[in-house]
């Protein structure tokens, strides 16, 4: 508050000197002094106003929450719109687990024929070769092939169904 009393006379002196040098009318100088005093009071004398903050809510995050799904989907794509190494690793891990239900090891060359029959040649090549990253369309086709593989329990109950054949949706009856 003490600094305010030093600013006001200094501003008045500067404005009066400017009035004499430039030839302002005394009424204009008085108006300028009043405006400068008002601005000084607002900037110096009033306390700092702090913006209110929104309360932070801590929520228990559950697996599979929307933000986790979003983070996972963004983790799949790189800046050049190809699949990231992390995303491809996640798909390989899921494919290994899915094929293991059928007794097929994706990493074992002895099971390569069975893996090709279940996945198809394109998906098998994408999951087993290491080269330039695949496109999102290629990864999407691979994931479609993985989801089309029948679970092992259904395969045991209906062995006549080819595992590489995707299921067709049943027709709707009106």
PDB file of C-alpha atoms in Angstrom, residues 15-144:
ATOM      1  CA  UNK A  15       1.597  14.102 -16.864  1.00  0.00           C
ATOM      2  CA  UNK A  16       2.002  17.777 -15.881  1.00  0.00           C
ATOM      3  CA  UNK A  17       5.410  17.895 -17.579  1.00  0.00           C
ATOM      4  CA  UNK A  18       3.879  16.344 -20.699  1.00  0.00           C
ATOM      5  CA  UNK A  19       1.063  18.930 -20.517  1.00  0.00           C
ATOM      6  CA  UNK A  20       3.567  21.780 -20.454  1.00  0.00           C
ATOM      7  CA  UNK A  21       5.762  20.280 -23.205  1.00  0.00           C
ATOM      8  CA  UNK A  22       2.936  19.407 -25.605  1.00  0.00           C
ATOM      9  CA  UNK A  23       0.543  22.168 -24.763  1.00  0.00           C
ATOM     10  CA  UNK A  24      -2.382  20.161 -23.369  1.00  0.00           C
ATOM     11  CA  UNK A  25      -5.246  22.056 -21.841  1.00  0.00           C
ATOM     12  CA  UNK A  26      -5.217  21.853 -18.011  1.00  0.00           C
ATOM     13  CA  UNK A  27      -8.578  20.009 -18.073  1.00  0.00           C
ATOM     14  CA  UNK A  28      -7.057  17.272 -20.264  1.00  0.00           C
ATOM     15  CA  UNK A  29      -4.066  16.955 -17.949  1.00  0.00           C
ATOM     16  CA  UNK A  30      -6.386  16.631 -14.946  1.00  0.00           C
ATOM     17  CA  UNK A  31      -8.382  13.927 -16.762  1.00  0.00           C
ATOM     18  CA  UNK A  32      -5.155  12.044 -17.621  1.00  0.00           C
ATOM     19  CA  UNK A  33      -3.999  12.247 -13.975  1.00  0.00           C
ATOM     20  CA  UNK A  34      -7.365  10.858 -12.802  1.00  0.00           C
ATOM     21  CA  UNK A  35      -7.228   7.973 -15.314  1.00  0.00           C
ATOM     22  CA  UNK A  36      -3.616   7.149 -14.388  1.00  0.00           C
ATOM     23  CA  UNK A  37      -4.524   7.191 -10.685  1.00  0.00           C
ATOM     24  CA  UNK A  38      -7.449   4.813 -11.287  1.00  0.00           C
ATOM     25  CA  UNK A  39      -5.259   2.379 -13.230  1.00  0.00           C
ATOM     26  CA  UNK A  40      -2.556   2.550 -10.566  1.00  0.00           C
ATOM     27  CA  UNK A  41      -5.033   1.836  -7.776  1.00  0.00           C
ATOM     28  CA  UNK A  42      -6.393  -1.149  -9.689  1.00  0.00           C
ATOM     29  CA  UNK A  43      -2.946  -2.582 -10.397  1.00  0.00           C
ATOM     30  CA  UNK A  44      -1.186  -1.850  -7.121  1.00  0.00           C
ATOM     31  CA  UNK A  45      -3.705  -1.490  -4.311  1.00  0.00           C
ATOM     32  CA  UNK A  46      -6.144  -4.292  -5.080  1.00  0.00           C
ATOM     33  CA  UNK A  47      -5.108  -7.793  -4.044  1.00  0.00           C
ATOM     34  CA  UNK A  48      -4.217 -10.348  -6.673  1.00  0.00           C
ATOM     35  CA  UNK A  49      -7.248 -12.247  -7.846  1.00  0.00           C
ATOM     36  CA  UNK A  50      -6.591 -15.919  -8.214  1.00  0.00           C
ATOM     37  CA  UNK A  51      -8.594 -17.993 -10.610  1.00  0.00           C
ATOM     38  CA  UNK A  52     -10.680 -20.616  -8.856  1.00  0.00           C
ATOM     39  CA  UNK A  53      -9.628 -24.159  -9.597  1.00  0.00           C
ATOM     40  CA  UNK A  54     -11.934 -27.014 -10.362  1.00  0.00           C
ATOM     41  CA  UNK A  55     -11.798 -29.635  -7.657  1.00  0.00           C
ATOM     42  CA  UNK A  56      -9.842 -32.672  -8.699  1.00  0.00           C
ATOM     43  CA  UNK A  57     -11.840 -35.806  -8.401  1.00  0.00           C
ATOM     44  CA  UNK A  58      -9.959 -38.993  -7.931  1.00  0.00           C
ATOM     45  CA  UNK A  59     -11.789 -41.820  -9.533  1.00  0.00           C
ATOM     46  CA  UNK A  60     -10.916 -45.441  -9.356  1.00  0.00           C
ATOM     47  CA  UNK A  61      -9.974 -46.432 -12.862  1.00  0.00           C
ATOM     48  CA  UNK A  62     -11.105 -49.817 -13.947  1.00  0.00           C
ATOM     49  CA  UNK A  63      -9.471 -51.932 -16.599  1.00  0.00           C
ATOM     50  CA  UNK A  64     -11.002 -51.306 -19.984  1.00  0.00           C
ATOM     51  CA  UNK A  65     -12.177 -47.796 -19.137  1.00  0.00           C
ATOM     52  CA  UNK A  66     -12.800 -45.431 -22.030  1.00  0.00           C
ATOM     53  CA  UNK A  67      -9.530 -43.542 -21.581  1.00  0.00           C
ATOM     54  CA  UNK A  68      -7.562 -46.791 -21.636  1.00  0.00           C
ATOM     55  CA  UNK A  69      -9.257 -47.879 -24.863  1.00  0.00           C
ATOM     56  CA  UNK A  70      -8.510 -44.488 -26.405  1.00  0.00           C
ATOM     57  CA  UNK A  71      -4.882 -44.629 -25.308  1.00  0.00           C
ATOM     58  CA  UNK A  72      -4.553 -48.133 -26.736  1.00  0.00           C
ATOM     59  CA  UNK A  73      -6.072 -47.161 -30.074  1.00  0.00           C
ATOM     60  CA  UNK A  74      -3.778 -44.147 -30.385  1.00  0.00           C
ATOM     61  CA  UNK A  75      -0.795 -46.313 -29.441  1.00  0.00           C
ATOM     62  CA  UNK A  76      -1.331 -48.379 -32.583  1.00  0.00           C
ATOM     63  CA  UNK A  77      -0.648 -45.588 -35.074  1.00  0.00           C
ATOM     64  CA  UNK A  78       2.561 -43.707 -35.724  1.00  0.00           C
ATOM     65  CA  UNK A  79       2.907 -40.293 -37.350  1.00  0.00           C
ATOM     66  CA  UNK A  80       3.331 -41.822 -40.799  1.00  0.00           C
ATOM     67  CA  UNK A  81       0.044 -43.734 -40.324  1.00  0.00           C
ATOM     68  CA  UNK A  82       1.662 -47.135 -40.019  1.00  0.00           C
ATOM     69  CA  UNK A  83       1.273 -49.465 -37.069  1.00  0.00           C
ATOM     70  CA  UNK A  84       3.603 -48.852 -34.139  1.00  0.00           C
ATOM     71  CA  UNK A  85       5.894 -51.543 -32.811  1.00  0.00           C
ATOM     72  CA  UNK A  86       4.006 -51.496 -29.523  1.00  0.00           C
ATOM     73  CA  UNK A  87       0.675 -52.028 -31.279  1.00  0.00           C
ATOM     74  CA  UNK A  88       2.004 -54.853 -33.433  1.00  0.00           C
ATOM     75  CA  UNK A  89       3.482 -56.504 -30.338  1.00  0.00           C
ATOM     76  CA  UNK A  90       0.066 -56.371 -28.627  1.00  0.00           C
ATOM     77  CA  UNK A  91      -1.577 -58.058 -31.630  1.00  0.00           C
ATOM     78  CA  UNK A  92       1.154 -60.719 -31.771  1.00  0.00           C
ATOM     79  CA  UNK A  93       0.638 -61.413 -28.072  1.00  0.00           C
ATOM     80  CA  UNK A  94      -3.134 -61.746 -28.560  1.00  0.00           C
ATOM     81  CA  UNK A  95      -2.625 -63.998 -31.590  1.00  0.00           C
ATOM     82  CA  UNK A  96      -0.215 -66.209 -29.660  1.00  0.00           C
ATOM     83  CA  UNK A  97      -2.750 -66.587 -26.853  1.00  0.00           C
ATOM     84  CA  UNK A  98      -5.625 -67.248 -29.278  1.00  0.00           C
ATOM     85  CA  UNK A  99      -3.678 -69.877 -31.230  1.00  0.00           C
ATOM     86  CA  UNK A 100      -2.477 -71.517 -28.009  1.00  0.00           C
ATOM     87  CA  UNK A 101      -6.120 -72.362 -27.273  1.00  0.00           C
ATOM     88  CA  UNK A 102      -5.973 -74.546 -30.395  1.00  0.00           C
ATOM     89  CA  UNK A 103      -2.620 -76.061 -29.471  1.00  0.00           C
ATOM     90  CA  UNK A 104      -0.745 -74.033 -32.088  1.00  0.00           C
ATOM     91  CA  UNK A 105       2.459 -72.179 -31.228  1.00  0.00           C
ATOM     92  CA  UNK A 106       2.927 -69.168 -33.486  1.00  0.00           C
ATOM     93  CA  UNK A 107       6.695 -69.100 -32.890  1.00  0.00           C
ATOM     94  CA  UNK A 108       7.223 -72.810 -33.609  1.00  0.00           C
ATOM     95  CA  UNK A 109       8.069 -73.558 -37.273  1.00  0.00           C
ATOM     96  CA  UNK A 110       6.574 -77.039 -36.845  1.00  0.00           C
ATOM     97  CA  UNK A 111       3.158 -75.419 -36.276  1.00  0.00           C
ATOM     98  CA  UNK A 112       3.473 -73.025 -39.229  1.00  0.00           C
ATOM     99  CA  UNK A 113       1.035 -74.979 -41.435  1.00  0.00           C
ATOM    100  CA  UNK A 114      -1.646 -75.121 -38.732  1.00  0.00           C
ATOM    101  CA  UNK A 115      -1.163 -71.426 -37.970  1.00  0.00           C
ATOM    102  CA  UNK A 116      -1.535 -70.565 -41.678  1.00  0.00           C
ATOM    103  CA  UNK A 117      -4.754 -72.589 -41.857  1.00  0.00           C
ATOM    104  CA  UNK A 118      -6.217 -70.775 -38.861  1.00  0.00           C
ATOM    105  CA  UNK A 119      -5.016 -67.273 -39.712  1.00  0.00           C
ATOM    106  CA  UNK A 120      -4.710 -67.202 -43.472  1.00  0.00           C
ATOM    107  CA  UNK A 121      -1.516 -66.415 -45.342  1.00  0.00           C
ATOM    108  CA  UNK A 122      -1.703 -62.615 -45.023  1.00  0.00           C
ATOM    109  CA  UNK A 123      -2.305 -62.540 -41.274  1.00  0.00           C
ATOM    110  CA  UNK A 124       0.301 -65.248 -40.690  1.00  0.00           C
ATOM    111  CA  UNK A 125       2.906 -63.294 -42.668  1.00  0.00           C
ATOM    112  CA  UNK A 126       2.088 -60.092 -40.789  1.00  0.00           C
ATOM    113  CA  UNK A 127       2.464 -61.801 -37.404  1.00  0.00           C
ATOM    114  CA  UNK A 128       5.611 -63.791 -38.127  1.00  0.00           C
ATOM    115  CA  UNK A 129       7.765 -61.572 -40.325  1.00  0.00           C
ATOM    116  CA  UNK A 130       9.699 -58.573 -39.120  1.00  0.00           C
ATOM    117  CA  UNK A 131      10.109 -55.822 -41.655  1.00  0.00           C
ATOM    118  CA  UNK A 132       8.566 -52.480 -42.401  1.00  0.00           C
ATOM    119  CA  UNK A 133       5.539 -51.739 -40.227  1.00  0.00           C
ATOM    120  CA  UNK A 134       2.185 -52.760 -41.705  1.00  0.00           C
ATOM    121  CA  UNK A 135      -0.595 -50.337 -42.529  1.00  0.00           C
ATOM    122  CA  UNK A 136      -3.695 -49.970 -40.380  1.00  0.00           C
ATOM    123  CA  UNK A 137      -5.743 -51.737 -43.075  1.00  0.00           C
ATOM    124  CA  UNK A 138      -3.438 -54.771 -42.970  1.00  0.00           C
ATOM    125  CA  UNK A 139      -3.619 -54.851 -39.183  1.00  0.00           C
ATOM    126  CA  UNK A 140      -7.411 -54.568 -39.326  1.00  0.00           C
ATOM    127  CA  UNK A 141      -7.621 -57.586 -41.650  1.00  0.00           C
ATOM    128  CA  UNK A 142      -5.323 -59.518 -39.300  1.00  0.00           C
ATOM    129  CA  UNK A 143      -7.504 -58.687 -36.286  1.00  0.00           C
ATOM    130  CA  UNK A 144     -10.593 -59.710 -38.269  1.00  0.00           C
TER     131      UNK A 144
END
